mmCIF file of C-alpha atoms in Angstrom:
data_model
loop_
_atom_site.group_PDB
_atom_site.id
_atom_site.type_symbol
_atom_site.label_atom_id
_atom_site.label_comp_id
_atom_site.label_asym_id
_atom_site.label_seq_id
_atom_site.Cartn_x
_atom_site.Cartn_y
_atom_site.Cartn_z
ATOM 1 C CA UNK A 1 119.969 98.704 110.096
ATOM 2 C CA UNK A 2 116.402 96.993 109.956
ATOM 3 C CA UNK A 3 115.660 99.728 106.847
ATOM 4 C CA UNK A 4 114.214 97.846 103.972
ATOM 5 C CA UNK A 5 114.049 99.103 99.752
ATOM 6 C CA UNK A 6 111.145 98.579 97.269
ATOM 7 C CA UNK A 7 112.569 98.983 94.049
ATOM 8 C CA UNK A 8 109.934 99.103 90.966
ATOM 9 C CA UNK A 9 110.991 97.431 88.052
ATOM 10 C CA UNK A 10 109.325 95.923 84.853
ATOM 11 C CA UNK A 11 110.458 92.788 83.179
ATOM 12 C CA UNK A 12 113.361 93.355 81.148
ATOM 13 C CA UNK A 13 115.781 94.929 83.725
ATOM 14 C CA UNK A 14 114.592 92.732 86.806
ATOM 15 C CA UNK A 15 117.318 89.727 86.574
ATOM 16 C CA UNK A 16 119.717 93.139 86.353
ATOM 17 C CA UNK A 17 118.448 94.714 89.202
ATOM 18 C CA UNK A 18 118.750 91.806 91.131
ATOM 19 C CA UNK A 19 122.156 91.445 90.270
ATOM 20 C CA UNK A 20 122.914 94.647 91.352
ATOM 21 C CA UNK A 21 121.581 94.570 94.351
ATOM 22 C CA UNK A 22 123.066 91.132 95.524
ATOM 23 C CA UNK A 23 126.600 92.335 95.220
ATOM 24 C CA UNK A 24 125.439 95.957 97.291
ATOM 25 C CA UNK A 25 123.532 94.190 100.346
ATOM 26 C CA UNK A 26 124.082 90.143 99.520
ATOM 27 C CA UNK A 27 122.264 87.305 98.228
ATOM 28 C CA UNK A 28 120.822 86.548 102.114
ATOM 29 C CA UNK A 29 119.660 90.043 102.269
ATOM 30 C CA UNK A 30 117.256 90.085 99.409
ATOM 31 C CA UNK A 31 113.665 89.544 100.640
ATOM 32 C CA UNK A 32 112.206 89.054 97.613
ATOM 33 C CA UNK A 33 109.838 90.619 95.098
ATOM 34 C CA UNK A 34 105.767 91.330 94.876
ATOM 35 C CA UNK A 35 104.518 90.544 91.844
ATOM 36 C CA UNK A 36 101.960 93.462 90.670
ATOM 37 C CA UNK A 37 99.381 92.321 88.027
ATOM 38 C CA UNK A 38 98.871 95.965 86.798
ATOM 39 C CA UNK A 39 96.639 95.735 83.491
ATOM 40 C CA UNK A 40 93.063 95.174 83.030
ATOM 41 C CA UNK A 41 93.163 95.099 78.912
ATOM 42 C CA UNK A 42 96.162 92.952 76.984
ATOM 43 C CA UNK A 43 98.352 94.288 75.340
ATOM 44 C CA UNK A 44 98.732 94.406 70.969
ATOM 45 C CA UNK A 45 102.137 92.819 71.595
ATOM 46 C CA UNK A 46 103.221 91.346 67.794
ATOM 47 C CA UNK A 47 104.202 88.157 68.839
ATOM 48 C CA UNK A 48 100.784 87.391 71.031
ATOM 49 C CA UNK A 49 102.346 87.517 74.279
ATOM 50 C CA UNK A 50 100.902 90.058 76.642
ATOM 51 C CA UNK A 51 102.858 91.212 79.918
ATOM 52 C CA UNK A 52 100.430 92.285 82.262
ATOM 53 C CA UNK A 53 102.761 92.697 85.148
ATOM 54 C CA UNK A 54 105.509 94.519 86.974
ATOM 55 C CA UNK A 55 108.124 93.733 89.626
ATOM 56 C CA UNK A 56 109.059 95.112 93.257
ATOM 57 C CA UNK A 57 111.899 94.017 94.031
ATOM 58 C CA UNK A 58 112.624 94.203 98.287
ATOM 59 C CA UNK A 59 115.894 93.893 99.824
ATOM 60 C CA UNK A 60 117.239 95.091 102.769
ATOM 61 C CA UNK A 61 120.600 95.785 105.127
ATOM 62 C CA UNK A 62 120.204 93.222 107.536
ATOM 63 C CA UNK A 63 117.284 90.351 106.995
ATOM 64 C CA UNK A 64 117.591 89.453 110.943
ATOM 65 C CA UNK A 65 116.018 92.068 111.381
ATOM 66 C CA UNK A 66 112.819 92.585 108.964
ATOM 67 C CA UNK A 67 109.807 90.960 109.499
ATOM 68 C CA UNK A 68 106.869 91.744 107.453
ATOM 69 C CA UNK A 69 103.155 92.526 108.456
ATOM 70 C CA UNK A 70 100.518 90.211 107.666
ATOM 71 C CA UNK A 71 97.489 91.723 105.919
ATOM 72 C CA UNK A 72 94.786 92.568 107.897
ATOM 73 C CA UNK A 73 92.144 89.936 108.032
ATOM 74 C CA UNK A 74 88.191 90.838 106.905
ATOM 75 C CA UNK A 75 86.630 91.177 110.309
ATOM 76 C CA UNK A 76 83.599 92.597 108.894
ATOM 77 C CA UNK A 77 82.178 89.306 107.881
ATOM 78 C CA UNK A 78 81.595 88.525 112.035
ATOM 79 C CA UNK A 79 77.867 89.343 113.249
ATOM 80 C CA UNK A 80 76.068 87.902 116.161
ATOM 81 C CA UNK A 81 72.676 87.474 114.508
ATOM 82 C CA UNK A 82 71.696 85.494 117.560
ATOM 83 C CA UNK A 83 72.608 87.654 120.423
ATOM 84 C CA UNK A 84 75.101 85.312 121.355
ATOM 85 C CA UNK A 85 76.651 87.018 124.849
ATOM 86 C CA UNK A 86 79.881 86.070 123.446
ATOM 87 C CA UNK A 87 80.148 88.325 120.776
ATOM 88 C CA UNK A 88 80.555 88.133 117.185
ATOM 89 C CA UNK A 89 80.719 85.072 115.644
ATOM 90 C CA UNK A 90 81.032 83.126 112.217
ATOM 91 C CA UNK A 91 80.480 79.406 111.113
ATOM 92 C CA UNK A 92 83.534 77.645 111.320
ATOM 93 C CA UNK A 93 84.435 74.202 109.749
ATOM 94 C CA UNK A 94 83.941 71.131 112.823
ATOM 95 C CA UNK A 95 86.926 69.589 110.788
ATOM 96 C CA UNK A 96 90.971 69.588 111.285
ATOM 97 C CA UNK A 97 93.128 68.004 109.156
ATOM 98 C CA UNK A 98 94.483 64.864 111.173
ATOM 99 C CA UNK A 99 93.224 62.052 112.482
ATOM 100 C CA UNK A 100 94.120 61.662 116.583
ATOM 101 C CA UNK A 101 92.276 59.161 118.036
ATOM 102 C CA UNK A 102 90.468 61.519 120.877
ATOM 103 C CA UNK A 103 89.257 63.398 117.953
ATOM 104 C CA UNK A 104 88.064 60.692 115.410
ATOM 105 C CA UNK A 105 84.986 59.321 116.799
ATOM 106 C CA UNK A 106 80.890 59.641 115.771
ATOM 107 C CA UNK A 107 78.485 63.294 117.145
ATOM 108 C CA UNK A 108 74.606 62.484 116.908
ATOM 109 C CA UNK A 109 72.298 65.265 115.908
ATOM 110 C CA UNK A 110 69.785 65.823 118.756
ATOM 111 C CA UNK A 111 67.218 67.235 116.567
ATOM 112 C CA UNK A 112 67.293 64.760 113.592
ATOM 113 C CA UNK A 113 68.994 61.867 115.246
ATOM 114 C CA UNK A 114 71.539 61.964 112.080
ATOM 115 C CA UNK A 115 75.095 60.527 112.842
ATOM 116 C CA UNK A 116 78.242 62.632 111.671
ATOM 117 C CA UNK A 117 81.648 61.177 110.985
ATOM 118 C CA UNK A 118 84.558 63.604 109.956
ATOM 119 C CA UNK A 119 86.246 62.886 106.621
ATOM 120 C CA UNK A 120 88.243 60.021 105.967
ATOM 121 C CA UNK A 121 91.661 60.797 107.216
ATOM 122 C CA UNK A 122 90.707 63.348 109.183
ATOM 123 C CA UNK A 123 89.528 64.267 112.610
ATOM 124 C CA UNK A 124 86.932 66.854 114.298
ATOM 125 C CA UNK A 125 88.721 70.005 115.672
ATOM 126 C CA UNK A 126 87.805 69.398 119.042
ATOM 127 C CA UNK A 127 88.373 66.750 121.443
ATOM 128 C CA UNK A 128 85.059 63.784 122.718
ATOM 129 C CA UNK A 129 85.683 65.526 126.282
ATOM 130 C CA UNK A 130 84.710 69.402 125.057
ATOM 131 C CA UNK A 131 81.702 68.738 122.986
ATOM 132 C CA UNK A 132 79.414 68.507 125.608
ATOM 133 C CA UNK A 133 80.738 71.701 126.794
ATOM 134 C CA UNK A 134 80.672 73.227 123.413
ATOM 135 C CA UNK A 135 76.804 71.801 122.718
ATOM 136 C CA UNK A 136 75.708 73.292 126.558
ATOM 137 C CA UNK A 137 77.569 76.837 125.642
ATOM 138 C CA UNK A 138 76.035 76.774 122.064
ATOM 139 C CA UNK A 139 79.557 77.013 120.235
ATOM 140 C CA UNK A 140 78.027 73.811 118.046
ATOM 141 C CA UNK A 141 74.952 74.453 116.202
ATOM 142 C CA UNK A 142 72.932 71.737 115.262
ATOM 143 C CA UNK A 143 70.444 71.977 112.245
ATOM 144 C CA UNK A 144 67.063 71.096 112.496
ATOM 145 C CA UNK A 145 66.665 69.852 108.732
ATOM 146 C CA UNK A 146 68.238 66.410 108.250
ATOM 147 C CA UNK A 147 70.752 66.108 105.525
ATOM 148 C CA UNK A 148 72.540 69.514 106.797
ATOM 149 C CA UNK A 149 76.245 69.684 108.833
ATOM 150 C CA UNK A 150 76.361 71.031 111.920
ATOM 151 C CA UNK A 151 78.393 74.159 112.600
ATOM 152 C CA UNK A 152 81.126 75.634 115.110
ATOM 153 C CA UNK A 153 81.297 78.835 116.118
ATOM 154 C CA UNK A 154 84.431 80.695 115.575
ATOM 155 C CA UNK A 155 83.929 83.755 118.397
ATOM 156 C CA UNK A 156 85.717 87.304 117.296
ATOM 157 C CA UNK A 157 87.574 86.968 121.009
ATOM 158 C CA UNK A 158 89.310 84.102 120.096
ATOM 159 C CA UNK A 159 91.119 85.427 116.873
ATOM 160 C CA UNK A 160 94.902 85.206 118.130
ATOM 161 C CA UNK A 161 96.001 87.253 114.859
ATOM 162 C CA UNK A 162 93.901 90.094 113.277
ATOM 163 C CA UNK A 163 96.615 89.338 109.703
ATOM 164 C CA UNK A 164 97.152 86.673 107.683
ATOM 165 C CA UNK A 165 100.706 86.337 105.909
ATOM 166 C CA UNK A 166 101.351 88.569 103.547
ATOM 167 C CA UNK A 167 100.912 87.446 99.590
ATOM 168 C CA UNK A 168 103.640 88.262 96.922
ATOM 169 C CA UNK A 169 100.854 88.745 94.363
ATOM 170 C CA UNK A 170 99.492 92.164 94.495
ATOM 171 C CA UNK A 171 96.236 91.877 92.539
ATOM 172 C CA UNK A 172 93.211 94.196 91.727
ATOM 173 C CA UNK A 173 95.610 97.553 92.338
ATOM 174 C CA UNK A 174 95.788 97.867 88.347
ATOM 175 C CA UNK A 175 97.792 101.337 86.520
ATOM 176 C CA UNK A 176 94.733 103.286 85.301
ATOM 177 C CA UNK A 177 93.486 103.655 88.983
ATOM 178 C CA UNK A 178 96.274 106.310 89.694
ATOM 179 C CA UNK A 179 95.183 108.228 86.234
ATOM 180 C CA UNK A 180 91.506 108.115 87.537
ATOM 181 C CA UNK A 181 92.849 109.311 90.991
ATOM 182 C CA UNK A 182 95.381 112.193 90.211
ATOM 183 C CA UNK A 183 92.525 113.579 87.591
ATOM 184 C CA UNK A 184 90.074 113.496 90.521
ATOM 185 C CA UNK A 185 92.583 115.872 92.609
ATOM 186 C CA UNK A 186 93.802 118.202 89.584
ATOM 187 C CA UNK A 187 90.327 117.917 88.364
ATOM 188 C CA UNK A 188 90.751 121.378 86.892
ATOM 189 C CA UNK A 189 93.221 119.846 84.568
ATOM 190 C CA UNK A 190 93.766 116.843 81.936
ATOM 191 C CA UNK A 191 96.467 114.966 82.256
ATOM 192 C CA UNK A 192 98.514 116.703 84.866
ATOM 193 C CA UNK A 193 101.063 113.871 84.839
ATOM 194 C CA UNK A 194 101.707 110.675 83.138
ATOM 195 C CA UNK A 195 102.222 106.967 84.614
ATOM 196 C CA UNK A 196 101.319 107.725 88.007
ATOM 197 C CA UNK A 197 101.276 105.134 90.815
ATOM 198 C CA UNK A 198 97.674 104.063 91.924
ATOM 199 C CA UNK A 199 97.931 105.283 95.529
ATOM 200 C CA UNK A 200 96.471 101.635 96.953
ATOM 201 C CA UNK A 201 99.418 100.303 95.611
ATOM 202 C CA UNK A 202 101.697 102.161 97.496
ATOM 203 C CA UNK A 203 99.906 101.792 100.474
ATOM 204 C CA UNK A 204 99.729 97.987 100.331
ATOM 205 C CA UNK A 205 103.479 97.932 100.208
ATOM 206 C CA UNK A 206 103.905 100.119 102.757
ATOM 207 C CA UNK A 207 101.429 98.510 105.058
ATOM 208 C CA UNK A 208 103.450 95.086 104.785
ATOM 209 C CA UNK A 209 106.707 96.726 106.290
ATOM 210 C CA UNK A 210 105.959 99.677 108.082
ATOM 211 C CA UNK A 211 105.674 100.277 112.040
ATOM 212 C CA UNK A 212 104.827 103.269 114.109
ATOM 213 C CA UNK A 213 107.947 105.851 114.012
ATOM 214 C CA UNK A 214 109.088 104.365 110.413
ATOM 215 C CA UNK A 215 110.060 106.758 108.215
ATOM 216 C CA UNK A 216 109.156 106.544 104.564
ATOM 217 C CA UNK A 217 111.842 107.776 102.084
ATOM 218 C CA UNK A 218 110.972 108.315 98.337
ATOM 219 C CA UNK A 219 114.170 109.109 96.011
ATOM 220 C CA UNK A 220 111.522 109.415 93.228
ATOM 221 C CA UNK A 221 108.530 111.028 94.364
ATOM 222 C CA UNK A 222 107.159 112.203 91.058
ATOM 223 C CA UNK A 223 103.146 113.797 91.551
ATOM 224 C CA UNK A 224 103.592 112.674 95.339
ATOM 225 C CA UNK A 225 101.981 109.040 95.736
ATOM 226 C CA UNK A 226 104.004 108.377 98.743
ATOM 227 C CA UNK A 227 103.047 111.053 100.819
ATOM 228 C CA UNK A 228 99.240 110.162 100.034
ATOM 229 C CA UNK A 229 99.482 106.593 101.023
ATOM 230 C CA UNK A 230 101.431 107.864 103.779
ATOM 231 C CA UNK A 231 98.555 110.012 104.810
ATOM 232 C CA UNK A 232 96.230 106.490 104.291
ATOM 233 C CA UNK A 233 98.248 104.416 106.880
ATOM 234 C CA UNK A 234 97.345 103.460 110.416
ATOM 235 C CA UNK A 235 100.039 105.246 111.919
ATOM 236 C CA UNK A 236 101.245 108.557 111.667
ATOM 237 C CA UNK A 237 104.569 108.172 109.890
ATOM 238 C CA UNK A 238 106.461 110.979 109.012
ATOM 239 C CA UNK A 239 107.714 111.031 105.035
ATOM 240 C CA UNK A 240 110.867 112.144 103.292
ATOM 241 C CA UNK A 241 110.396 113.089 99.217
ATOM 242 C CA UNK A 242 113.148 114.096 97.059
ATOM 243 C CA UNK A 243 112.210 115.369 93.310
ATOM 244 C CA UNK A 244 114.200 117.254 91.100
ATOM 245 C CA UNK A 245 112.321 120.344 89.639
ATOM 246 C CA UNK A 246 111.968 118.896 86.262
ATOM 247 C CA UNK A 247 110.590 121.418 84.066
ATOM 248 C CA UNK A 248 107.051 120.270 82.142
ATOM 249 C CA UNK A 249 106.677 121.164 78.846
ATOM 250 C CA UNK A 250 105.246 124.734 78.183
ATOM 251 C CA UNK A 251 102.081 123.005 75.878
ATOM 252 C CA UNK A 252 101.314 120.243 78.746
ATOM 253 C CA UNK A 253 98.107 120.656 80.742
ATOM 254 C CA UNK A 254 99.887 121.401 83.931
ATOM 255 C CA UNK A 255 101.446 124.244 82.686
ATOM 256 C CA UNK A 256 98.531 125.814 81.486
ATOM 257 C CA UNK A 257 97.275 125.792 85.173
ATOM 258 C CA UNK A 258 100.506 127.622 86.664
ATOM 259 C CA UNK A 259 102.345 124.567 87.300
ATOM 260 C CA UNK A 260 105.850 124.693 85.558
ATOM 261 C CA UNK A 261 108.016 121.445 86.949
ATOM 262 C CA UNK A 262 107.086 117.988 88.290
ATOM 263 C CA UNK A 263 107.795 119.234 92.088
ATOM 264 C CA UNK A 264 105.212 121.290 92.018
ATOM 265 C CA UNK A 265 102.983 119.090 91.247
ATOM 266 C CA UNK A 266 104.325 117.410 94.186
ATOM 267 C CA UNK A 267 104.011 119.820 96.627
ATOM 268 C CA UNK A 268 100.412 120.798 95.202
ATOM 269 C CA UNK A 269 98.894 117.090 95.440
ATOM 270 C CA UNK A 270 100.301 116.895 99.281
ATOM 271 C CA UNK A 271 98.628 119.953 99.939
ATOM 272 C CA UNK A 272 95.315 119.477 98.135
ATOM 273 C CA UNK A 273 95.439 115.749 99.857
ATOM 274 C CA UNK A 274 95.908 117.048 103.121
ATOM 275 C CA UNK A 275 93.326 119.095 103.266
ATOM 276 C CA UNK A 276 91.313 115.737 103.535
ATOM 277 C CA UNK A 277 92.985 114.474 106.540
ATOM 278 C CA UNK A 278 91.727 116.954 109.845
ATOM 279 C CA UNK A 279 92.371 114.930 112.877
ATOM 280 C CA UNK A 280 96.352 114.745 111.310
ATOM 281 C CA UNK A 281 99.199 116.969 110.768
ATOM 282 C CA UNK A 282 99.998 116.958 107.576
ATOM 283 C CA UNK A 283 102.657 119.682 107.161
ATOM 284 C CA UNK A 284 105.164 119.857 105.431
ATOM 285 C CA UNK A 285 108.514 121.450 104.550
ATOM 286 C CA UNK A 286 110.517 122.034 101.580
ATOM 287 C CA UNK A 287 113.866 122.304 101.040
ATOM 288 C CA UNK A 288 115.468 123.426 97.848
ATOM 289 C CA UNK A 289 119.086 123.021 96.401
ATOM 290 C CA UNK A 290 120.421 126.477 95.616
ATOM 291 C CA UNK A 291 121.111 125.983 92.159
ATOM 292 C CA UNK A 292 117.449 124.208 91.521
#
């Protein structure tokens, strides 16, 4: 019941496809759609316009009960350069945008003797009654250089939320990347199998749904980017693939290596990506319809 569907799709079929899928699960249960900018170079369309993106369309059974993950903010940017015994820390803007009268009102530099007055229309982020707790406990730095704004010190501690909402725009994860990466694994072969998914891709959907115990479920699994981004999550989720045993043309570069149909290549990549992954189980099983 709180299951939710990413459904790839490219321009011309997505109006379709959302059609579709609003008579199957209803208007109110379609979540939306990311918007993957997937191409570095333009394409030599004839009429001059170049479509550099995709579609995933999301819907769901029951939109009560989905709630998306933020993504994960950059803590790396926090350092404590000064030793400060509360931790990491970075500079933080002194401003809020309002204008209450407690917080509207003029901070004198102690060094410099320079007066500071928050923007017109809006007010410091702290009340007159904490900033002479904030200057004795150092959270406001003062600069000793006239002509230079002060500082507040946002403390690592005090992050309520590690995510920020999530973005429909998925940017930077472009197509080539999961060429480049399924050559690096087959790197005995050429071009073991065409289109792939870059694995970040994958991941970055995943990682905006998915909790611990979530199963993954790919109806399409092709050279097996699921179970690799799988494998890249925080949690250990377990994965489901299904790919018929299409057979690869006897000339292809696959083939030439021993591999005769696209589920072998799916099996293979799990295994070879697995193999990078000690501290988890990643084992698998294989089931195969009798007349496959």
């Amino acid at each position: 019941d709180d299951g939710v569907m990413f459904i790839s799709i490219d321009e011309r079929e997505i109006n379709n496809l959302t059609y579709i899928c609003e008579e199957i699960f209803g208007k109110e249960n379609i979540c939306g759609s990311f918007i993957w900018h997937n191409r570095t170079v333009m394409s030599n369309s004839q009429n001059g316009f170049s479509q550099d993106h995709e579609y995933i369309l999301i819907c769901c059974k029951n939109i009560d009960l989905v709630h998306f993950q933020g993504r994960k903010k950059d803590l790396s940017v926090y350092k404590n350069p000064d030793n400060d015994p509360n931790g990491l820390w970075v500079k933080g803007r002194p401003c809020a945008p309002h204008n209450h009268g407690s917080c509207v009102y003029s901070i004198t530099n102690p060094y410099t003797g320079e007066v500071y007055n928050p923007p017109r229309g809006r007010g410091w982020s702290f009340c007159k009654e904490t900033l002479q707790d904030y200057i004795k406990t150092g959270k406001i730095v003062f600069p000793k250089k006239e002509g230079e704004m002060f500082y507040i010190k946002q403390y690592l501690s005090e992050l309520r939320n590690v995510r920020v909402n999530r973005s429909s725009l998925i940017d930077g994860v472009y197509s080539f990347k999961g060429t480049k990466e399924l050559r690096e694994i087959f790197h005995e072969c050429g071009n073991i199998f065409t289109y792939p998914k870059p694995t970040e891709l994958i991941e970055t959907v995943l990682d905006s749904i998915i909790l611990e115990d979530d199963i993954v479920l790919d109806f399409f699994a092709g050279s097996g980017t699921t179970a690799h981004a799988v494998f890249n999550l925080e949690h250990k989720n377990n994965f489901i693939l299904i790919q018929q045993p299409e057979l690869l043309n006897k000339e292809s570069d696959a083939h030439k290596i021993g591999i005769n149909n696209i589920s072998d290549i799916t099996k293979e990549r799990i295994l070879r990506v697995g193999n990078k992954f000690p501290d988890r189980d990643t084992g698998f099983k294989v089931y195969k319809l009798k007349n496959c």
